[in-house]
mmCIF file of C-alpha atoms and ligand atoms in Angstrom:
data_model
loop_
_atom_site.group_PDB
_atom_site.id
_atom_site.type_symbol
_atom_site.label_atom_id
_atom_site.label_comp_id
_atom_site.label_asym_id
_atom_site.label_seq_id
_atom_site.Cartn_x
_atom_site.Cartn_y
_atom_site.Cartn_z
ATOM 1 C CA MET A 14 24.512 -12.777 13.846
ATOM 2 C CA SER A 15 21.443 -14.880 13.788
ATOM 3 C CA GLU A 16 18.667 -14.087 11.495
ATOM 4 C CA LEU A 17 15.266 -13.202 12.277
ATOM 5 C CA VAL A 18 12.305 -15.189 10.915
ATOM 6 C CA LEU A 19 8.661 -14.147 10.551
ATOM 7 C CA HIS A 20 5.984 -16.443 9.583
ATOM 8 C CA TYR A 21 2.215 -15.452 8.656
ATOM 9 C CA GLU A 22 -0.853 -17.270 7.409
ATOM 10 C CA VAL A 23 -2.961 -15.251 5.191
ATOM 11 C CA GLU A 24 -6.596 -15.854 5.073
ATOM 12 C CA GLY A 25 -8.248 -16.111 1.858
ATOM 13 C CA ALA A 26 -11.654 -14.266 0.984
ATOM 14 C CA ASN A 27 -11.209 -11.938 4.040
ATOM 15 C CA PHE A 28 -10.634 -8.849 2.376
ATOM 16 C CA SER A 29 -10.661 -6.765 5.273
ATOM 17 C CA ALA A 30 -7.886 -8.589 6.934
ATOM 18 C CA ALA A 31 -5.589 -8.366 3.868
ATOM 19 C CA GLY A 32 -2.427 -6.156 4.669
ATOM 20 C CA GLU A 33 -2.421 -7.400 8.388
ATOM 21 C CA ALA A 34 0.579 -9.429 7.756
ATOM 22 C CA SER A 35 2.392 -6.513 5.689
ATOM 23 C CA SER A 36 1.603 -4.401 8.663
ATOM 24 C CA ALA A 37 3.011 -6.753 11.356
ATOM 25 C CA VAL A 38 5.893 -7.065 9.334
ATOM 26 C CA LYS A 39 6.639 -3.349 8.551
ATOM 27 C CA ARG A 40 6.245 -2.484 12.323
ATOM 28 C CA VAL A 41 9.007 -5.370 13.280
ATOM 29 C CA LEU A 42 11.173 -3.786 10.473
ATOM 30 C CA SER A 43 10.836 -0.174 11.722
ATOM 31 C CA ARG A 44 11.815 -1.351 15.162
ATOM 32 C CA LEU A 45 15.058 -3.058 13.779
ATOM 33 C CA GLY A 46 16.018 0.355 12.838
ATOM 34 C CA LEU A 47 16.239 0.188 9.336
ATOM 35 C CA SER A 48 16.130 3.169 7.066
ATOM 36 C CA ASP A 49 12.533 4.434 6.121
ATOM 37 C CA LYS A 50 13.175 3.990 2.457
ATOM 38 C CA VAL A 51 14.305 0.267 2.933
ATOM 39 C CA VAL A 52 11.000 -0.495 5.295
ATOM 40 C CA ARG A 53 8.765 1.187 2.568
ATOM 41 C CA ARG A 54 10.131 -0.481 -0.376
ATOM 42 C CA ALA A 55 9.731 -3.976 1.668
ATOM 43 C CA SER A 56 6.354 -2.981 2.831
ATOM 44 C CA ILE A 57 5.080 -2.085 -0.561
ATOM 45 C CA CYS A 58 6.449 -5.664 -2.142
ATOM 46 C CA LEU A 59 4.783 -7.622 0.756
ATOM 47 C CA TYR A 60 1.568 -5.807 0.742
ATOM 48 C CA GLU A 61 1.007 -5.921 -3.102
ATOM 49 C CA GLY A 62 2.050 -9.795 -2.804
ATOM 50 C CA GLU A 63 -0.390 -10.293 0.150
ATOM 51 C CA ILE A 64 -3.328 -8.556 -1.567
ATOM 52 C CA ASN A 65 -2.782 -10.742 -4.720
ATOM 53 C CA MET A 66 -3.172 -13.938 -2.590
ATOM 54 C CA VAL A 67 -6.207 -12.739 -1.045
ATOM 55 C CA ILE A 68 -7.706 -11.522 -4.292
ATOM 56 C CA HIS A 69 -6.517 -13.941 -6.590
ATOM 57 C CA ALA A 70 -6.053 -17.000 -4.711
ATOM 58 C CA SER A 71 -7.093 -18.467 -1.433
ATOM 59 C CA GLY A 72 -4.587 -17.105 1.044
ATOM 60 C CA GLY A 73 -1.530 -18.448 1.620
ATOM 61 C CA VAL A 74 1.767 -18.450 3.954
ATOM 62 C CA ILE A 75 4.238 -15.648 4.280
ATOM 63 C CA ASP A 76 8.083 -16.178 5.614
ATOM 64 C CA VAL A 77 10.252 -13.243 5.862
ATOM 65 C CA THR A 78 13.710 -13.819 7.131
ATOM 66 C CA VAL A 79 15.940 -10.559 8.060
ATOM 67 C CA PHE A 80 19.587 -11.284 6.990
ATOM 68 C CA PRO A 81 22.125 -8.905 8.249
ATOM 69 C CA ASP A 82 22.282 -7.644 4.669
ATOM 70 C CA ARG A 83 19.047 -8.412 3.184
ATOM 71 C CA LEU A 84 15.520 -9.192 3.656
ATOM 72 C CA GLU A 85 13.970 -12.546 2.017
ATOM 73 C CA MET A 86 10.295 -12.637 1.625
ATOM 74 C CA VAL A 87 8.485 -15.773 0.057
ATOM 75 C CA LEU A 88 4.771 -15.746 -0.358
ATOM 76 C CA LYS A 89 3.225 -19.163 -1.197
ATOM 77 C CA ASP A 90 -0.170 -19.958 -2.197
ATOM 78 C CA THR A 91 -2.064 -22.942 -3.588
ATOM 79 C CA GLY A 92 -4.456 -20.702 -5.631
ATOM 80 C CA PRO A 93 -5.179 -21.004 -9.688
ATOM 81 C CA GLY A 94 -1.794 -20.061 -10.500
ATOM 82 C CA ILE A 95 -0.757 -17.595 -13.366
ATOM 83 C CA ARG A 96 -1.239 -18.787 -16.984
ATOM 84 C CA ASN A 97 1.190 -16.507 -18.476
ATOM 85 C CA LEU A 98 3.487 -14.928 -16.282
ATOM 86 C CA GLU A 99 5.019 -12.539 -19.016
ATOM 87 C CA GLU A 100 1.655 -11.163 -19.288
ATOM 88 C CA ALA A 101 0.790 -11.082 -15.783
ATOM 89 C CA MET A 102 4.200 -8.996 -15.139
ATOM 90 C CA ARG A 103 2.837 -6.333 -17.497
ATOM 91 C CA GLU A 104 1.766 -2.872 -16.330
ATOM 92 C CA GLY A 105 -2.010 -2.673 -16.628
ATOM 93 C CA PHE A 106 -2.530 -6.626 -17.079
ATOM 94 C CA SER A 107 -5.334 -7.794 -14.823
ATOM 95 C CA THR A 108 -7.749 -10.327 -14.211
ATOM 96 C CA ALA A 109 -9.717 -8.871 -11.473
ATOM 97 C CA SER A 110 -12.964 -8.969 -11.515
ATOM 98 C CA ASP A 111 -15.299 -5.830 -11.160
ATOM 99 C CA SER A 112 -16.219 -6.486 -7.718
ATOM 100 C CA VAL A 113 -12.287 -6.246 -6.898
ATOM 101 C CA ARG A 114 -12.016 -3.178 -8.877
ATOM 102 C CA ASP A 115 -14.631 -1.527 -6.811
ATOM 103 C CA LEU A 116 -12.395 -2.267 -3.739
ATOM 104 C CA GLY A 117 -9.720 -0.412 -5.552
ATOM 105 C CA PHE A 118 -7.532 -3.139 -6.657
ATOM 106 C CA GLY A 119 -7.061 -4.573 -10.214
ATOM 107 C CA ALA A 120 -5.137 -1.711 -11.986
ATOM 108 C CA GLY A 121 -2.556 -4.534 -12.598
ATOM 109 C CA MET A 122 0.403 -2.571 -11.052
ATOM 110 C CA GLY A 123 1.061 -4.879 -8.091
ATOM 111 C CA LEU A 124 3.655 -7.306 -9.804
ATOM 112 C CA PRO A 125 5.186 -4.352 -11.734
ATOM 113 C CA ASN A 126 5.431 -2.397 -8.370
ATOM 114 C CA MET A 127 7.142 -5.474 -6.769
ATOM 115 C CA LYS A 128 9.499 -5.717 -9.602
ATOM 116 C CA LYS A 129 10.144 -2.107 -9.286
ATOM 117 C CA TYR A 130 11.046 -2.065 -5.387
ATOM 118 C CA ALA A 131 12.380 -5.474 -4.862
ATOM 119 C CA ASP A 132 16.251 -5.930 -5.541
ATOM 120 C CA ASP A 133 15.289 -9.352 -6.983
ATOM 121 C CA ILE A 134 12.150 -11.298 -7.748
ATOM 122 C CA THR A 135 11.254 -14.530 -8.870
ATOM 123 C CA VAL A 136 7.652 -15.841 -9.721
ATOM 124 C CA GLU A 137 7.201 -19.432 -10.004
ATOM 125 C CA SER A 138 3.645 -20.537 -10.926
ATOM 126 C CA GLU A 139 1.665 -23.536 -12.203
ATOM 127 C CA VAL A 140 -1.847 -23.429 -13.036
ATOM 128 C CA GLY A 141 -3.881 -25.412 -10.651
ATOM 129 C CA VAL A 142 -1.015 -25.686 -8.208
ATOM 130 C CA GLY A 143 -0.230 -22.515 -7.022
ATOM 131 C CA THR A 144 2.076 -19.557 -6.897
ATOM 132 C CA THR A 145 5.168 -18.838 -5.262
ATOM 133 C CA VAL A 146 6.670 -15.170 -5.337
ATOM 134 C CA ARG A 147 10.340 -14.641 -3.881
ATOM 135 C CA MET A 148 11.652 -11.287 -3.023
ATOM 136 C CA VAL A 149 14.954 -9.896 -1.820
ATOM 137 C CA VAL A 150 15.479 -6.217 -0.602
ATOM 138 C CA ARG A 151 18.842 -5.203 0.244
ATOM 139 C CA LEU A 152 19.278 -3.382 3.623
ATOM 140 C CA ASP A 153 21.697 -0.993 2.214
ATOM 141 C CA GLY A 154 19.195 0.066 -0.497
ATOM 142 C CA MET B 10 1.771 23.367 4.938
ATOM 143 C CA THR B 11 0.085 21.774 8.039
ATOM 144 C CA ILE B 12 -2.663 19.116 8.205
ATOM 145 C CA ALA B 13 -4.919 22.300 9.585
ATOM 146 C CA GLN B 14 -4.279 24.170 6.596
ATOM 147 C CA VAL B 15 -5.309 21.180 4.612
ATOM 148 C CA ARG B 16 -8.568 20.846 6.556
ATOM 149 C CA ASP B 17 -9.206 24.769 5.930
ATOM 150 C CA ILE B 18 -8.298 24.562 2.488
ATOM 151 C CA LEU B 19 -11.005 21.477 1.611
ATOM 152 C CA GLU B 20 -13.717 22.916 4.159
ATOM 153 C CA ALA B 21 -13.112 19.498 5.587
ATOM 154 C CA ARG B 22 -14.244 17.849 8.922
ATOM 155 C CA VAL B 23 -11.746 16.098 10.958
ATOM 156 C CA LEU B 24 -12.779 12.616 12.015
ATOM 157 C CA SER B 25 -9.764 11.364 13.839
ATOM 158 C CA GLY B 26 -6.273 12.405 14.945
ATOM 159 C CA ALA B 27 -7.578 16.329 15.539
ATOM 160 C CA GLU B 28 -4.179 16.093 18.021
ATOM 161 C CA LEU B 29 -2.297 15.735 14.985
ATOM 162 C CA LEU B 30 -3.118 18.812 12.929
ATOM 163 C CA GLU B 31 -0.066 20.847 13.437
ATOM 164 C CA ASN B 32 2.137 18.122 11.444
ATOM 165 C CA GLU B 33 3.550 19.374 8.199
ATOM 166 C CA VAL B 34 2.831 17.832 5.049
ATOM 167 C CA HIS B 35 4.430 18.343 1.495
ATOM 168 C CA SER B 36 2.841 16.416 -0.990
ATOM 169 C CA ALA B 37 -0.194 14.325 -1.918
ATOM 170 C CA CYS B 38 -1.737 11.895 -3.951
ATOM 171 C CA GLY B 39 -5.201 11.523 -5.391
ATOM 172 C CA SER B 40 -6.665 8.174 -6.399
ATOM 173 C CA ASP B 41 -9.041 5.217 -6.036
ATOM 174 C CA LEU B 42 -6.806 2.754 -7.372
ATOM 175 C CA MET B 43 -4.327 1.450 -4.235
ATOM 176 C CA SER B 44 -1.773 0.191 -6.600
ATOM 177 C CA ASP B 45 -1.504 3.432 -8.314
ATOM 178 C CA VAL B 46 -0.781 4.972 -5.044
ATOM 179 C CA LEU B 47 1.923 2.674 -4.328
ATOM 180 C CA ALA B 48 3.926 2.908 -7.376
ATOM 181 C CA PHE B 49 5.622 6.150 -6.068
ATOM 182 C CA VAL B 50 7.904 5.104 -3.085
ATOM 183 C CA LYS B 51 8.734 8.929 -2.582
ATOM 184 C CA ASP B 52 7.268 10.700 0.560
ATOM 185 C CA GLN B 53 3.337 11.392 -0.193
ATOM 186 C CA SER B 54 2.071 12.546 2.627
ATOM 187 C CA VAL B 55 -1.605 13.115 2.169
ATOM 188 C CA LEU B 56 -3.794 10.593 0.273
ATOM 189 C CA LEU B 57 -7.115 11.780 -1.273
ATOM 190 C CA THR B 58 -9.446 8.992 -2.223
ATOM 191 C CA GLY B 59 -13.356 8.349 -3.016
ATOM 192 C CA LEU B 60 -12.673 4.794 -1.828
ATOM 193 C CA LEU B 61 -14.063 3.638 1.270
ATOM 194 C CA ASN B 62 -12.526 0.495 2.829
ATOM 195 C CA LEU B 63 -9.693 -0.539 5.365
ATOM 196 C CA GLN B 64 -7.200 -0.928 2.483
ATOM 197 C CA VAL B 65 -6.989 2.685 2.089
ATOM 198 C CA VAL B 66 -5.666 2.838 5.624
ATOM 199 C CA ARG B 67 -3.274 -0.053 5.197
ATOM 200 C CA THR B 68 -2.086 1.558 1.964
ATOM 201 C CA ALA B 69 -1.346 4.625 3.584
ATOM 202 C CA GLU B 70 0.359 2.883 6.165
ATOM 203 C CA MET B 71 2.789 1.014 3.589
ATOM 204 C CA MET B 72 3.553 4.656 2.296
ATOM 205 C CA ASP B 73 4.199 6.309 5.732
ATOM 206 C CA MET B 74 1.236 8.732 4.962
ATOM 207 C CA LYS B 75 0.159 11.222 7.562
ATOM 208 C CA CYS B 76 -3.289 12.045 6.599
ATOM 209 C CA ILE B 77 -6.245 10.412 4.670
ATOM 210 C CA VAL B 78 -8.867 12.851 3.067
ATOM 211 C CA PHE B 79 -12.263 11.174 2.123
ATOM 212 C CA VAL B 80 -13.700 12.988 -0.885
ATOM 213 C CA ARG B 81 -17.397 13.658 -1.892
ATOM 214 C CA GLY B 82 -18.628 13.681 1.474
ATOM 215 C CA LYS B 83 -17.687 10.074 2.267
ATOM 216 C CA VAL B 84 -17.622 9.457 5.919
ATOM 217 C CA PRO B 85 -15.579 6.093 6.882
ATOM 218 C CA ASP B 86 -17.054 3.546 9.554
ATOM 219 C CA GLU B 87 -15.518 2.965 12.979
ATOM 220 C CA THR B 88 -13.149 0.203 12.093
ATOM 221 C CA ILE B 89 -11.206 2.462 9.271
ATOM 222 C CA LEU B 90 -11.195 5.366 11.880
ATOM 223 C CA SER B 91 -9.778 3.257 14.617
ATOM 224 C CA LEU B 92 -7.073 1.605 12.651
ATOM 225 C CA ALA B 93 -6.053 4.936 11.219
ATOM 226 C CA ALA B 94 -5.994 6.328 14.662
ATOM 227 C CA ALA B 95 -3.911 3.551 15.820
ATOM 228 C CA ARG B 96 -1.323 4.278 12.885
ATOM 229 C CA GLY B 97 -1.115 7.925 13.816
ATOM 230 C CA MET B 98 -2.859 9.237 10.755
ATOM 231 C CA VAL B 99 -5.398 12.112 10.576
ATOM 232 C CA VAL B 100 -8.412 11.338 8.817
ATOM 233 C CA MET B 101 -11.053 13.985 7.227
ATOM 234 C CA SER B 102 -13.997 14.098 5.000
ATOM 235 C CA THR B 103 -14.550 16.872 2.428
ATOM 236 C CA GLY B 104 -17.725 17.539 0.128
ATOM 237 C CA PHE B 105 -15.589 18.408 -2.705
ATOM 238 C CA ARG B 106 -15.094 15.915 -5.397
ATOM 239 C CA MET B 107 -11.731 14.390 -6.183
ATOM 240 C CA TYR B 108 -10.638 17.106 -8.973
ATOM 241 C CA ASN B 109 -11.662 20.243 -7.108
ATOM 242 C CA ALA B 110 -10.254 18.957 -3.913
ATOM 243 C CA CYS B 111 -6.736 18.009 -5.499
ATOM 244 C CA GLY B 112 -6.846 21.446 -7.509
ATOM 245 C CA ARG B 113 -7.498 23.334 -4.531
ATOM 246 C CA LEU B 114 -4.427 21.706 -2.509
ATOM 247 C CA TYR B 115 -2.160 21.789 -5.706
ATOM 248 C CA ALA B 116 -3.188 25.580 -6.126
ATOM 249 C CA ALA B 117 -1.868 26.182 -2.517
ATOM 250 C CA GLY B 118 1.489 24.831 -2.882
ATOM 251 C CA LEU B 119 1.020 20.925 -1.917
ATOM 252 C CA VAL B 120 2.819 19.345 -4.902
ATOM 253 C CA SER B 121 2.739 15.826 -6.477
ATOM 254 C CA LEU B 122 5.933 14.091 -6.546
ATOM 255 C CA GLU B 123 5.101 12.088 -9.589
ATOM 256 C CA GLY B 124 8.349 12.100 -12.169
ATOM 257 C CA VAL B 125 10.717 13.084 -9.146
ATOM 258 C CA ARG B 126 13.211 10.656 -8.685
HETATM 259 N N1 LIG C 1 -1.053 -15.185 -6.446
HETATM 260 C C1 LIG C 1 -1.468 -15.000 -7.622
HETATM 261 N N2 LIG C 1 -2.467 -16.194 -8.144
HETATM 262 C C2 LIG C 1 -3.204 -16.390 -9.139
HETATM 263 N N3 LIG C 1 -3.009 -15.364 -9.961
HETATM 264 C C3 LIG C 1 -2.103 -14.130 -9.789
HETATM 265 C C4 LIG C 1 -1.518 -14.151 -8.370
HETATM 266 N N4 LIG C 1 -0.862 -12.740 -8.418
HETATM 267 C C5 LIG C 1 -1.106 -12.074 -9.582
HETATM 268 N N5 LIG C 1 -1.932 -13.072 -10.387
HETATM 269 C C6 LIG C 1 -2.255 -12.827 -11.710
HETATM 270 O O1 LIG C 1 -1.434 -11.774 -12.412
HETATM 271 C C7 LIG C 1 -2.478 -10.546 -12.731
HETATM 272 C C8 LIG C 1 -1.629 -9.370 -12.326
HETATM 273 O O2 LIG C 1 -1.215 -9.069 -11.013
HETATM 274 P P1 LIG C 1 -0.978 -7.506 -10.632
HETATM 275 O O3 LIG C 1 -0.685 -7.556 -8.955
HETATM 276 O O4 LIG C 1 0.294 -6.995 -11.337
HETATM 277 O O5 LIG C 1 -2.253 -6.776 -10.665
HETATM 278 P P2 LIG C 1 -3.689 -6.990 -10.176
HETATM 279 O O6 LIG C 1 -3.564 -7.541 -8.936
HETATM 280 O O7 LIG C 1 -4.601 -7.607 -11.204
HETATM 281 O O8 LIG C 1 -4.033 -5.168 -9.867
HETATM 282 P P3 LIG C 1 -3.601 -4.383 -8.765
HETATM 283 O O9 LIG C 1 -2.222 -5.243 -8.189
HETATM 284 O O10 LIG C 1 -2.830 -3.323 -9.607
HETATM 285 O O11 LIG C 1 -4.437 -4.143 -7.812
HETATM 286 C C9 LIG C 1 -3.626 -10.892 -11.889
HETATM 287 O O12 LIG C 1 -4.740 -9.848 -12.383
HETATM 288 C C10 LIG C 1 -3.766 -12.104 -11.737
HETATM 289 O O13 LIG C 1 -4.453 -12.421 -13.093
HETATM 290 MG MG1 LIG C 2 -2.275 -7.030 -7.444
#
């Protein structure tokens, strides 16, 4: 069985468009007949990552590959990077500005949510270079 | 309860999705922080919020929510309403503030699934 590959470019600094890629992926996954729970978990992970790319970086690219047994989602940006990953993964840690908070983000829950709902997550980040988040969601989950 | 009952309890005005009012909803979540809403993967059907932007609809979409209630009399613009309509959600606006709106629904039997695993 061949895998399905989805690719999206995410615009930075376009808050209204943020989430369009996640929405498109969610609709594709639903049509594939995956369980609601798997689709929702994958959608939450992707959406949190997409929002982060918009509010903390300057957009980036998203690649989603659907394998027979799992989804792999890679979000890559060339934003400012994360100085302390351990700190960033902690519930409640956020560097979001007040203007971002006014939009309903900046609870410091995005990365913890991604960790909770992905079966596997790795975050690679270098200050001044960018951030790459890889997540796997198993289809039998 | 049905979404029509939610409307009645909140004395709300339906702004889009009037044809979906007979759908059933079983739980709700009230927040102005979207990641807080996204933290509970369980079925939450109604989102109450005082926040007014497109990401409210996106968040509800990711969670398969069926109804968005804007509290404190807030009325969303056309882009928000049309995205919600395209995703099959009911949108309503209530004059109650968050605490009262949530309290009314909770007292009427619409639960929170926080802590339910
Ligand atoms: N792609 C990214 N580029 C640079 N920094 C990031 C990126 N993603 C996350 N961060 C940093 O990690 C912190 C924690 O991210 P997380 O998603 O958990 O919380 P948040 O985005 O601040 O708030 P929330 O997700 O609850 O809206 C951010 O505040 C930011 O400092
Ligand atoms: Mg975030």
